[in-house]
Short mmCIF file of C-alpha atoms in Angstrom, two decimals:
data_model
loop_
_atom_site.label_atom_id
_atom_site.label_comp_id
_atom_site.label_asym_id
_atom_site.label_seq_id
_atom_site.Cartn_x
_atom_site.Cartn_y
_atom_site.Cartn_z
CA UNK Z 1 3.82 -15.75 23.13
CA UNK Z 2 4.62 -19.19 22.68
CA UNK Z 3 6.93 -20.17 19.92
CA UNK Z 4 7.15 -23.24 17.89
CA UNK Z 5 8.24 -25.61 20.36
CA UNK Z 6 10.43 -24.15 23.21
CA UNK Z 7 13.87 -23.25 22.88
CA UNK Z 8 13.82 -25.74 19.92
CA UNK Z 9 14.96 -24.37 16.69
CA UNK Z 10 12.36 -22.36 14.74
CA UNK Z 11 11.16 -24.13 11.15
CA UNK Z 12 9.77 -22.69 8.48
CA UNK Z 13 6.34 -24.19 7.29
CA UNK Z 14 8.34 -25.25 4.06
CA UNK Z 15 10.60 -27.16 5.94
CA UNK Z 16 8.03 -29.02 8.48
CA UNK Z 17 6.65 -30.24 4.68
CA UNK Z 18 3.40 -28.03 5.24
CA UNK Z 19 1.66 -24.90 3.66
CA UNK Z 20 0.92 -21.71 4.71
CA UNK Z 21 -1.52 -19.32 3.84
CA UNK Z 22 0.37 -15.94 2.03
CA UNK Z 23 -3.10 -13.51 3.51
CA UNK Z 24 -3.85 -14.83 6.93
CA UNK Z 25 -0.74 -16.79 7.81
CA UNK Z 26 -3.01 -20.66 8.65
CA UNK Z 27 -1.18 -23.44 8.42
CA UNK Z 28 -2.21 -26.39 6.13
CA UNK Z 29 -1.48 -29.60 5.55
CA UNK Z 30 0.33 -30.31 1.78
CA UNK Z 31 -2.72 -31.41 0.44
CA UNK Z 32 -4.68 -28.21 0.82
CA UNK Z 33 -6.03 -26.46 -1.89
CA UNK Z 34 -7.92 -23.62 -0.26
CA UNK Z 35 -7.08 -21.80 3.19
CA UNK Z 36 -9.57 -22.76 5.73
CA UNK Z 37 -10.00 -19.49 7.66
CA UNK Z 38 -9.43 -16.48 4.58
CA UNK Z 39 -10.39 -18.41 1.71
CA UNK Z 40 -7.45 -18.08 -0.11
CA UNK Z 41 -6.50 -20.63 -2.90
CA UNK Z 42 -3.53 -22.45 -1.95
CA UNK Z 43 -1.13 -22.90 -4.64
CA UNK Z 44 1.36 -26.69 -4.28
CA UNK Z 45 4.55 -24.70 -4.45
CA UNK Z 46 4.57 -22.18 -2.00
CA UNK Z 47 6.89 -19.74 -2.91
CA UNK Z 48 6.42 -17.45 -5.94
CA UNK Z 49 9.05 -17.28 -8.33
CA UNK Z 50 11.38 -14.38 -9.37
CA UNK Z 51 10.52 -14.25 -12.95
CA UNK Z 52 7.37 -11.63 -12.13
CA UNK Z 53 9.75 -10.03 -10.28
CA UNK Z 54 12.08 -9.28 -13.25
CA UNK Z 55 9.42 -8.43 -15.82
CA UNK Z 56 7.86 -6.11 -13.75
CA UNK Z 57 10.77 -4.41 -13.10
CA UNK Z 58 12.04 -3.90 -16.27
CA UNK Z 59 8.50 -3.04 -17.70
CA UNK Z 60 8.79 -0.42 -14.73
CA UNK Z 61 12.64 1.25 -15.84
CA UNK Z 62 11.30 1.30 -19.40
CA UNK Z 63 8.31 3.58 -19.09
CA UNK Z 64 10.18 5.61 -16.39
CA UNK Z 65 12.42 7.08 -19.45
CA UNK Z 66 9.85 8.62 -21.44
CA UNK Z 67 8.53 9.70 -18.29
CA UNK Z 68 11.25 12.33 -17.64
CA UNK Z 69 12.43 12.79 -21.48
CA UNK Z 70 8.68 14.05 -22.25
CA UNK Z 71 7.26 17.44 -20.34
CA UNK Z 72 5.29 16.50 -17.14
CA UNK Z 73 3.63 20.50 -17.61
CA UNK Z 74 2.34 22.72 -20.23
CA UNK Z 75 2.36 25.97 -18.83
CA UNK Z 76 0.43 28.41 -21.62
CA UNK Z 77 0.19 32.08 -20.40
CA UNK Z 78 -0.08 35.39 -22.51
CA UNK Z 79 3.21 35.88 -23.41
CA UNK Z 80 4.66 32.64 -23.52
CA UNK Z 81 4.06 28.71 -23.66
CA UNK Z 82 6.38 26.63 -21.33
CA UNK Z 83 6.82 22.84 -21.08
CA UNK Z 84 8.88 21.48 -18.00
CA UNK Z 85 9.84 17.68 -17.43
CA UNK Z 86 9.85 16.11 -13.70
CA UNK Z 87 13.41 17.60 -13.16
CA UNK Z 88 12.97 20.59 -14.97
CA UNK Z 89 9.54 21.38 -12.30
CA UNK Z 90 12.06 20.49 -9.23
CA UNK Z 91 14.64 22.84 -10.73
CA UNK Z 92 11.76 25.87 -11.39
CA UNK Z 93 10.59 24.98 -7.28
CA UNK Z 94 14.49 25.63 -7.04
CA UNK Z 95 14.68 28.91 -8.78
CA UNK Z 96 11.46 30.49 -6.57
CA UNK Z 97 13.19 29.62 -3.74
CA UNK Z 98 10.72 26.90 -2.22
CA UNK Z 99 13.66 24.47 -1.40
CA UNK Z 100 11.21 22.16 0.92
CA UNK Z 101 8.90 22.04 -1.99
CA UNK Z 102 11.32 21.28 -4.50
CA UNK Z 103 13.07 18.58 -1.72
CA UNK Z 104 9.81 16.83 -1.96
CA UNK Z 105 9.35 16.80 -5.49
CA UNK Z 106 12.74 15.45 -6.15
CA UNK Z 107 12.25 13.04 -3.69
CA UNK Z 108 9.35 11.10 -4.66
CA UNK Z 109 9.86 11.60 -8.39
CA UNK Z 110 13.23 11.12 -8.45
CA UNK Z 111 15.14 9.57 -5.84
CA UNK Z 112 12.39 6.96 -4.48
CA UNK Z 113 12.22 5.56 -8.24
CA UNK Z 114 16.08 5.33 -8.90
CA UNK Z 115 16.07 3.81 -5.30
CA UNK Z 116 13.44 1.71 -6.28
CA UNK Z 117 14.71 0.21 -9.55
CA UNK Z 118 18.16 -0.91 -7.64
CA UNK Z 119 16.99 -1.95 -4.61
CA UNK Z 120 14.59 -4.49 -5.66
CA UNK Z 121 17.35 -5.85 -8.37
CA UNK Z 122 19.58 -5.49 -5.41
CA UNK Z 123 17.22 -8.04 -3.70
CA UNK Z 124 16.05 -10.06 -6.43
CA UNK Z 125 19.81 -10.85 -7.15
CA UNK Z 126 21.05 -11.73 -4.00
CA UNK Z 127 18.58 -14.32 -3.35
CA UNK Z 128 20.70 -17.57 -2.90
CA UNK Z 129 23.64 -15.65 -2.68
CA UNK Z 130 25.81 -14.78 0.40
CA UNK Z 131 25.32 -11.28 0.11
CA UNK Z 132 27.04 -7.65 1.43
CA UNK Z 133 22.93 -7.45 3.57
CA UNK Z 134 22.31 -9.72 6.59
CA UNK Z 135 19.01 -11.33 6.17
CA UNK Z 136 17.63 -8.93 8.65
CA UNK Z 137 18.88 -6.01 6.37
CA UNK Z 138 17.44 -7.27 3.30
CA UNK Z 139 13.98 -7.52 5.06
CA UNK Z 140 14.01 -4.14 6.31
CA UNK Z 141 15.20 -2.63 2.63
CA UNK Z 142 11.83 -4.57 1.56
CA UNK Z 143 9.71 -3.23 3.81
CA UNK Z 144 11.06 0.44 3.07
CA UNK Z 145 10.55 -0.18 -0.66
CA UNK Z 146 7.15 -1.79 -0.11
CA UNK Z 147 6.53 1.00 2.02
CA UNK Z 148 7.44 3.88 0.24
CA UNK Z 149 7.12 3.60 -3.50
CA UNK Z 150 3.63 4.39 -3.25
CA UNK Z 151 4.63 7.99 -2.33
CA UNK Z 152 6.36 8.87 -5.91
CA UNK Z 153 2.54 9.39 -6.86
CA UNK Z 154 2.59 12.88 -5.70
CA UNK Z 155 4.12 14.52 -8.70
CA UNK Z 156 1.28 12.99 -10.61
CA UNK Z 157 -1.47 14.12 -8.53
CA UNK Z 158 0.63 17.53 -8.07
CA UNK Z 159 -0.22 17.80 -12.18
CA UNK Z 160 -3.50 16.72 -11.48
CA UNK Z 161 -4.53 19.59 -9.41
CA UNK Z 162 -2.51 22.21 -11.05
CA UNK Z 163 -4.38 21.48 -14.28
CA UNK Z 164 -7.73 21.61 -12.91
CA UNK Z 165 -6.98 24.51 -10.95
CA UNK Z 166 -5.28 26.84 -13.26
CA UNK Z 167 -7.63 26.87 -15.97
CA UNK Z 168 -7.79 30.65 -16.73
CA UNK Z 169 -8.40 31.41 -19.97
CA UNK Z 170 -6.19 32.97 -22.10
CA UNK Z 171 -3.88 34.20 -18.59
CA UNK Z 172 -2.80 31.23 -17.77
CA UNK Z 173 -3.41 28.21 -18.21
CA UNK Z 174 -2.04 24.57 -17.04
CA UNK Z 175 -2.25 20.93 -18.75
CA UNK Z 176 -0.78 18.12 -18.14
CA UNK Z 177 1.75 16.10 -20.04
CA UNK Z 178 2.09 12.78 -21.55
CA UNK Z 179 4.99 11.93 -19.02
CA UNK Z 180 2.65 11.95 -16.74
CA UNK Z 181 1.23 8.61 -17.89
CA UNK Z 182 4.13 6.63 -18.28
CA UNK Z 183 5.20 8.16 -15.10
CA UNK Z 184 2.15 6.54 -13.51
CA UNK Z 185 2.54 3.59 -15.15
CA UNK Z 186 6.35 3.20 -13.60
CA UNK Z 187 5.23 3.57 -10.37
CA UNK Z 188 2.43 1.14 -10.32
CA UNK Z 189 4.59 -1.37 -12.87
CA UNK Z 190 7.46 -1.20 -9.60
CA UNK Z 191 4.54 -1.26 -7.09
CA UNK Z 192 3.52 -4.75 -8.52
CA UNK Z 193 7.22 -6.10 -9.15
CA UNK Z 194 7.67 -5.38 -5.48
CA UNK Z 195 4.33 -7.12 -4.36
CA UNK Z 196 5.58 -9.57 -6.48
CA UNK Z 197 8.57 -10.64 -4.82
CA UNK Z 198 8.34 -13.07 -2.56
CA UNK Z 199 10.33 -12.11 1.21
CA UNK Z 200 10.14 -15.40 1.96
CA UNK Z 201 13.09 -16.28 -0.43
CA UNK Z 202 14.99 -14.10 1.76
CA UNK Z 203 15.06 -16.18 4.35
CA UNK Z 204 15.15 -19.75 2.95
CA UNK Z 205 18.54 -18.64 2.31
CA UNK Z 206 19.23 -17.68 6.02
CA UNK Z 207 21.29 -19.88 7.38
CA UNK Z 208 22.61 -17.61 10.76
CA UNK Z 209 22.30 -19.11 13.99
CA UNK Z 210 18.89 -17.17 15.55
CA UNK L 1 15.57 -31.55 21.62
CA UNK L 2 15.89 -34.13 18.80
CA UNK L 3 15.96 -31.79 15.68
CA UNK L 4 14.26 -34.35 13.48
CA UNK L 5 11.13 -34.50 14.62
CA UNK L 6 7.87 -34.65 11.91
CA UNK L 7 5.91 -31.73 13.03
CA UNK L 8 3.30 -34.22 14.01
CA UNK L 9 5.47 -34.66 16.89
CA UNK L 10 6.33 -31.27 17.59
CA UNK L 11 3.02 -29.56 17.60
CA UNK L 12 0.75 -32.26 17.90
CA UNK L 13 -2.70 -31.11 16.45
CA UNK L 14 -1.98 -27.31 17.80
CA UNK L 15 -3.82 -25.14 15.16
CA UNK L 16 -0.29 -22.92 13.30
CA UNK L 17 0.59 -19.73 11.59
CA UNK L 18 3.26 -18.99 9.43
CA UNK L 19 4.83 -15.91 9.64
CA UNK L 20 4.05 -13.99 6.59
CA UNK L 21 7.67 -12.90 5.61
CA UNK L 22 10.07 -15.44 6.54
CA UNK L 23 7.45 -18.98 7.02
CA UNK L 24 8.35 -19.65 10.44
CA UNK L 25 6.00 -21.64 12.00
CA UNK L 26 4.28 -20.57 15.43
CA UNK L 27 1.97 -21.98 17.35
CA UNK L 28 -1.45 -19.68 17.15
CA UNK L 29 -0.70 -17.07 19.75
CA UNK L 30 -3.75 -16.99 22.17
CA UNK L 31 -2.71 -12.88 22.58
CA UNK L 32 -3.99 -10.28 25.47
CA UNK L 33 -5.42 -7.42 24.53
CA UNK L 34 -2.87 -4.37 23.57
CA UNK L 35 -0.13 -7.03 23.87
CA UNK L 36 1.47 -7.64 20.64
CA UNK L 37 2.73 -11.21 18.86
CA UNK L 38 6.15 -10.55 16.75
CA UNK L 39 7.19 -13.12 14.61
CA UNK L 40 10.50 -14.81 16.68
CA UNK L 41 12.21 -14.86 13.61
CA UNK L 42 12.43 -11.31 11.57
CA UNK L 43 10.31 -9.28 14.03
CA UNK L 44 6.89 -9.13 11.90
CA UNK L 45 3.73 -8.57 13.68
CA UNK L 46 1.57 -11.62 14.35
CA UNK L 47 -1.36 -10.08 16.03
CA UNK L 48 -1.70 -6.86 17.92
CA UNK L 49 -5.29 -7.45 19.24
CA UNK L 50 -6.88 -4.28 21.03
CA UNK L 51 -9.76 -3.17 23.07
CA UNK L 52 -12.73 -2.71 21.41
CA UNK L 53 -10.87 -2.33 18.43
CA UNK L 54 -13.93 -3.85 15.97
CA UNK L 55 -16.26 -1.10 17.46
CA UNK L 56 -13.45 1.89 17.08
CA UNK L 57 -12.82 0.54 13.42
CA UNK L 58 -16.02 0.23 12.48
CA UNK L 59 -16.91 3.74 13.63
CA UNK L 60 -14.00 5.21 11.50
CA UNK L 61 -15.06 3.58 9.02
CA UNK L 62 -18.44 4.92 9.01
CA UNK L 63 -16.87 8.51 9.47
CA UNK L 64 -14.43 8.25 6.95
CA UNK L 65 -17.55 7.31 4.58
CA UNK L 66 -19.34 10.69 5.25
CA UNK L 67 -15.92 12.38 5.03
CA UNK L 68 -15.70 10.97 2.00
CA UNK L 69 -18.90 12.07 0.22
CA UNK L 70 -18.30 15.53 1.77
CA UNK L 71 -14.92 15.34 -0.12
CA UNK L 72 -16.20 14.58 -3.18
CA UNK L 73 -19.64 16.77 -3.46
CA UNK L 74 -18.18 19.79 -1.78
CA UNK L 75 -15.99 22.42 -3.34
CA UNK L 76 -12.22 21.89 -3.31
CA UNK L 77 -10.39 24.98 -3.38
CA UNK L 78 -11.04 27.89 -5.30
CA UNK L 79 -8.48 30.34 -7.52
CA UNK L 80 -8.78 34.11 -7.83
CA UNK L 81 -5.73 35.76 -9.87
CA UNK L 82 -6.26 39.52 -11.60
CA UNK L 83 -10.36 39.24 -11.78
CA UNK L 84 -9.95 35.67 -12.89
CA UNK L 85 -11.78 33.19 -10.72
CA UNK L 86 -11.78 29.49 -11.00
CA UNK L 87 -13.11 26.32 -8.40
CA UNK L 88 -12.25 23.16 -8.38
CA UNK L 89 -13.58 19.86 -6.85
CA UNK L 90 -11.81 16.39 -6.40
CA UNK L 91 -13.84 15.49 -9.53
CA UNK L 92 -12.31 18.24 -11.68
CA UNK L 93 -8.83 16.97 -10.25
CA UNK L 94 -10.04 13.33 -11.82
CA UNK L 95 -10.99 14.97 -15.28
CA UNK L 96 -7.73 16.84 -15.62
CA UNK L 97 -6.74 14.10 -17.72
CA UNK L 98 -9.27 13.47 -19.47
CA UNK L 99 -8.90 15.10 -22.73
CA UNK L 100 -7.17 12.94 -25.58
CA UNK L 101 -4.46 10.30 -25.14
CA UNK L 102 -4.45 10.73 -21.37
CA UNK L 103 -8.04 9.55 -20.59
CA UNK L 104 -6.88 6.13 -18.85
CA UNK L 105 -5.15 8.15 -16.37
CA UNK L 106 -7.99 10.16 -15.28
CA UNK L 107 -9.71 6.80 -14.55
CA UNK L 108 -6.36 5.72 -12.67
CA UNK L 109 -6.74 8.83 -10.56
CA UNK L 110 -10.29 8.52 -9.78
CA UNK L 111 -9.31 4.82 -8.55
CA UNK L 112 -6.63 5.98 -6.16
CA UNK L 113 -8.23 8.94 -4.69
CA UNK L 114 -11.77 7.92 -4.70
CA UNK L 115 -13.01 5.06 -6.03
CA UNK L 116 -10.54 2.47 -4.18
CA UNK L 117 -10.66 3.91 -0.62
CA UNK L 118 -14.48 3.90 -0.87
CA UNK L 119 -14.44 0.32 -1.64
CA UNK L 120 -12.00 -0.57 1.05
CA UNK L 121 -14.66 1.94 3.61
CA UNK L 122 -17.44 -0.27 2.18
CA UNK L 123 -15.82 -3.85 2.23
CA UNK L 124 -14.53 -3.30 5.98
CA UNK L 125 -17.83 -1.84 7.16
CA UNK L 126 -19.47 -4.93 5.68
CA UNK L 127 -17.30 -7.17 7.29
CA UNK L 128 -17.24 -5.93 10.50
CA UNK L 129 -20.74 -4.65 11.08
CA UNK L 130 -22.02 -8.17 12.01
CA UNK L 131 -18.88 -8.70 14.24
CA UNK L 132 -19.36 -5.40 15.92
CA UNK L 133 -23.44 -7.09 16.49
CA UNK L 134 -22.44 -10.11 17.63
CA UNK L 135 -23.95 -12.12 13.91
CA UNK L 136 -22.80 -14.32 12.07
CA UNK L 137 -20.68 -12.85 8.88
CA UNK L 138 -22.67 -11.67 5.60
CA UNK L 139 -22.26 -14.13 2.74
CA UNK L 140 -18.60 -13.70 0.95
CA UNK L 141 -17.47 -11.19 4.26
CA UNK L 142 -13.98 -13.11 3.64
CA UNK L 143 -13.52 -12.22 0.08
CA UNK L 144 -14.75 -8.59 0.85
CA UNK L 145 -12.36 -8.40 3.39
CA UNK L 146 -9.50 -10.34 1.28
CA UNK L 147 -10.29 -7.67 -1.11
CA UNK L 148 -10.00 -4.45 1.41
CA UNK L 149 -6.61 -5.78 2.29
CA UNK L 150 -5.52 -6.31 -1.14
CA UNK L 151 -6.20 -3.08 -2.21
CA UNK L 152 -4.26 -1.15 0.51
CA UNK L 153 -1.70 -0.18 -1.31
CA UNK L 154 -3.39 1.25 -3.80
CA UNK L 155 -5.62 3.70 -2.02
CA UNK L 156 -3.60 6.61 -2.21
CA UNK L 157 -5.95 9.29 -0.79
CA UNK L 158 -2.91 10.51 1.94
CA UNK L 159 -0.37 10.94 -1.06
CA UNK L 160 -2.85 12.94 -2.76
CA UNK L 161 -3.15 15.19 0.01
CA UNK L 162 0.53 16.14 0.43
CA UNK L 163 0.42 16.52 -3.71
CA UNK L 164 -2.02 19.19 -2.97
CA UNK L 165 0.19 21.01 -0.81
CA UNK L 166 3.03 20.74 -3.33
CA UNK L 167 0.79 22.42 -5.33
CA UNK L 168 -0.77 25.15 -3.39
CA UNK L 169 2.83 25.77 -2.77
CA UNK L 170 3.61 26.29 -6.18
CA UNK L 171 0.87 28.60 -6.88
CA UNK L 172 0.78 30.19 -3.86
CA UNK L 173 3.13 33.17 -5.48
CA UNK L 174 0.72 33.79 -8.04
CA UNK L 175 -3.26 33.60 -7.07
CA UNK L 176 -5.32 34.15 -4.49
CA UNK L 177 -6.70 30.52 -2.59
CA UNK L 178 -9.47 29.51 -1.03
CA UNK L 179 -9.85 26.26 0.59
CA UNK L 180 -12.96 24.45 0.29
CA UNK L 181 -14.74 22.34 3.06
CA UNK L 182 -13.98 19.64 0.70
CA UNK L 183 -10.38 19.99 1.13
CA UNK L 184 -10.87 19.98 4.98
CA UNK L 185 -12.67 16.68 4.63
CA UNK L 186 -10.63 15.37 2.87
CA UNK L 187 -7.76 15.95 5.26
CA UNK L 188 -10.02 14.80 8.34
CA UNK L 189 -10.67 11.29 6.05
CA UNK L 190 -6.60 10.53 5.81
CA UNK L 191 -6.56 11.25 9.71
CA UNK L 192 -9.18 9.17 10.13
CA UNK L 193 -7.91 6.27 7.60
CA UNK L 194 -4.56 6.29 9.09
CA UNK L 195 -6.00 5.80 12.78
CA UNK L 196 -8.35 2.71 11.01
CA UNK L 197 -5.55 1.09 9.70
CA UNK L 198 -3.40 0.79 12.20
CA UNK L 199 -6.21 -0.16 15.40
CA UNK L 200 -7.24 -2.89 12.90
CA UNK L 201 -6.18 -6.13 13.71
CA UNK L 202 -6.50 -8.31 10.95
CA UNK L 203 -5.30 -11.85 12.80
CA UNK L 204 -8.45 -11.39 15.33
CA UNK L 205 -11.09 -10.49 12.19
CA UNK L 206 -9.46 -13.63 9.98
CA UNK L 207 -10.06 -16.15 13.09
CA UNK L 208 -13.49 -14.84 14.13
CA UNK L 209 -14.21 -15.48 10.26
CA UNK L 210 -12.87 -18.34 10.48
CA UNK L 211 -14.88 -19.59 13.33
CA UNK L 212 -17.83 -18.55 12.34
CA UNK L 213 -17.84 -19.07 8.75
CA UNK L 214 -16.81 -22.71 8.88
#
């Protein structure tokens, strides 16, 4: 394809003193207000700031500790009542000996958030900073975190299923657990700090030769 | 090349896109089909136009729809443990939470699983039904297609199937389990969505929206 001007260097739309459309990717001219092919409005500064970015984020590591203080499950069966948190259901996977099982649920309830939480303050911080990351790197740990915190909703929906399916009486019986809110509501809280951040930033910054 | 040119000079009146990510500016790549445009910059795709892509999309879309219905009407999977017998659909899966403090999160799940990836089905067939025919676009096909992207990341029917397995896994030991022909639709409609997503490609849908809607 052709690039912006041959073997020129490349300019961002910031730069060239126009606007560009965040959905479709049209360029404008500075006076735009709406995007002429999706319909988008066009907001004068182009770039969205980091504060959304922070709230989220901390909104997000706040509701993630009652979410593993408070049990996930409430196992009732005839001879006794049992209430594990996330770690505590990873652990019981552990002790029946379903290590892939318990690999996954670790993973995605555990891991992804904690990787999560640091890696988009890693990234929020080191905007405007000469950082440890190339600007390349930095991209790519977006994308994986855009990516993949989605997937720590499969504990919840794990509860979800288990409760509807093991509704037997006075045998046994499953419900779920109020972690399993606030557990929802720290993934979606991160979701939306990371949809929030702008990847743009990262690159205003990058000053490499291309 | 001088370096401080006004982009006047540079691209004349060339019609531009921005990357995305990292705001470069390119000229509008006129692209092949099942060629791809990367951004020169950081790599991120442009367009990746493909053949008949509308007409493959729209047809998964359609199937993913009756998938989707199956999923929900049909039973799910079905328990039997010492005599004990219980069934559940992806409904009862919703209204697991529904007792007490918890409701809001049955309404959550219902959005992820169900509600949100039916919306996306219905917003793309809309859009791309008259594109497929050779129409113009319904009234507000942009918005309903702003919206289906938009809500991507929030359709989590896949992760829901793979928390299903975690948890026939985990009962597995204990009962006896039958899976339902909703669960089998319901794997078929993640297939299916998966395949969707990625032959769509969304720079070709905005410009023939553009063109035509303007």
């Amino acid at each position: 394809m052709e690039m912006a001007g041959k073997n020129d260097e490349l300019i961002t739309a910031r730069a060239a003193g126009l606007l560009a459309c965040t959905r479709c990717g049209r360029v404008h001219r500075r006076e735009a207000t709406a995007c002429q092919r999706c319909g988008t409005t066009l907001a004068p500064e182009s770039r969205r700031p980091l504060q959304a970015v922070w709230a989220w984020l901390l909104a997000g590591i706040i509701v993630y500790i009652p979410a593993n203080i408070y049990p996930m499950l409430r196992t009732s069966t005839l001879l006794e009542n049992h209430e594990s948190t996330i770690v505590g259901g990873a652990i019981d996977l552990l002790h029946y000996g379903n290590y892939g099982v318990a690999a996954i649920v670790f993973i995605a309830s555990i891991l992804i958030p904690v990787g999560k939480f640091i890696a988009i303050g890693y990234l929020a911080l080191s905007i405007g900073r000469a950082g440890i990351l190339s600007a390349h790197s930095r991209h790519r740990l977006y994308e994986v975190v855009e990516f993949i915190g989605r997937w720590s909703m499969i504990d919840v929906f794990v509860v979800a299923i288990l409760s509807a399916l093991v509704q037997l009486g006075t045998v046994a019986t499953i419900n779920p657990g109020v972690a399993a809110v606030s557990f929802t509501l720290s993934v979606a809280f991160t979701m939306l700090a990371a949809q929030s951040f702008d990847p743009r930033l990262i690159w205003d910054a990058d000053k490499e030769p291309l | 090349m001088k370096t401080n040119m006004t982009w006047q000079e540079r691209f004349g009146d060339r019609a531009l896109i921005a990357c995305p990510t990292c705001d470069t500016v390119h000229v509008e790549p006129d692209v092949p089909d099942n060629h791809q445009a990367l951004c020169c910059r950081c790599g991120h795709v442009l367009a990746a136009p493909r053949e008949n892509a509308q007409v493959r999309v729209l047809a998964l879309a359609v199937t993913s729809s009756i998938l989707m219905i199956a999923a929900v009407f049909f039973p799910f999977i079905s328990l039997d443990a010492g005599g004990l017998h219980n069934k559940t659909s992806i409904m009862d899966a919703v209204l697991a939470f529904s007792t007490g403090l918890m409701a809001p999160l049955s309404l959550a799940v219902a959005l992820m699983i169900v509600l949100i990836p039916a919306a996306r089905l219905l917003a793309i067939i809309y859009t791309l039904w008259p594109m497929v025919r050779g129409d113009r676009p319904f009234p507000l096909a942009r918005k309903a297609f702003g919206l289906a992207e938009r809500l991507r990341p929030w359709s989590m029917a896949e992760i829901f199937v793979v928390g299903v397995a975690v948890a026939l896994v985990k009962v597995a030991g204990l009962a006896t389990l039958n899976l339902g022909p909703a669960f089998w639709a319901f794997v078929g409609l993640v297939v299916v969505t998966v395949f969707q997503d990625t032959s769509m490609c969304r720079y070709t849908i905005w410009k023939w929206l553009e063109k035509t809607t303007n």
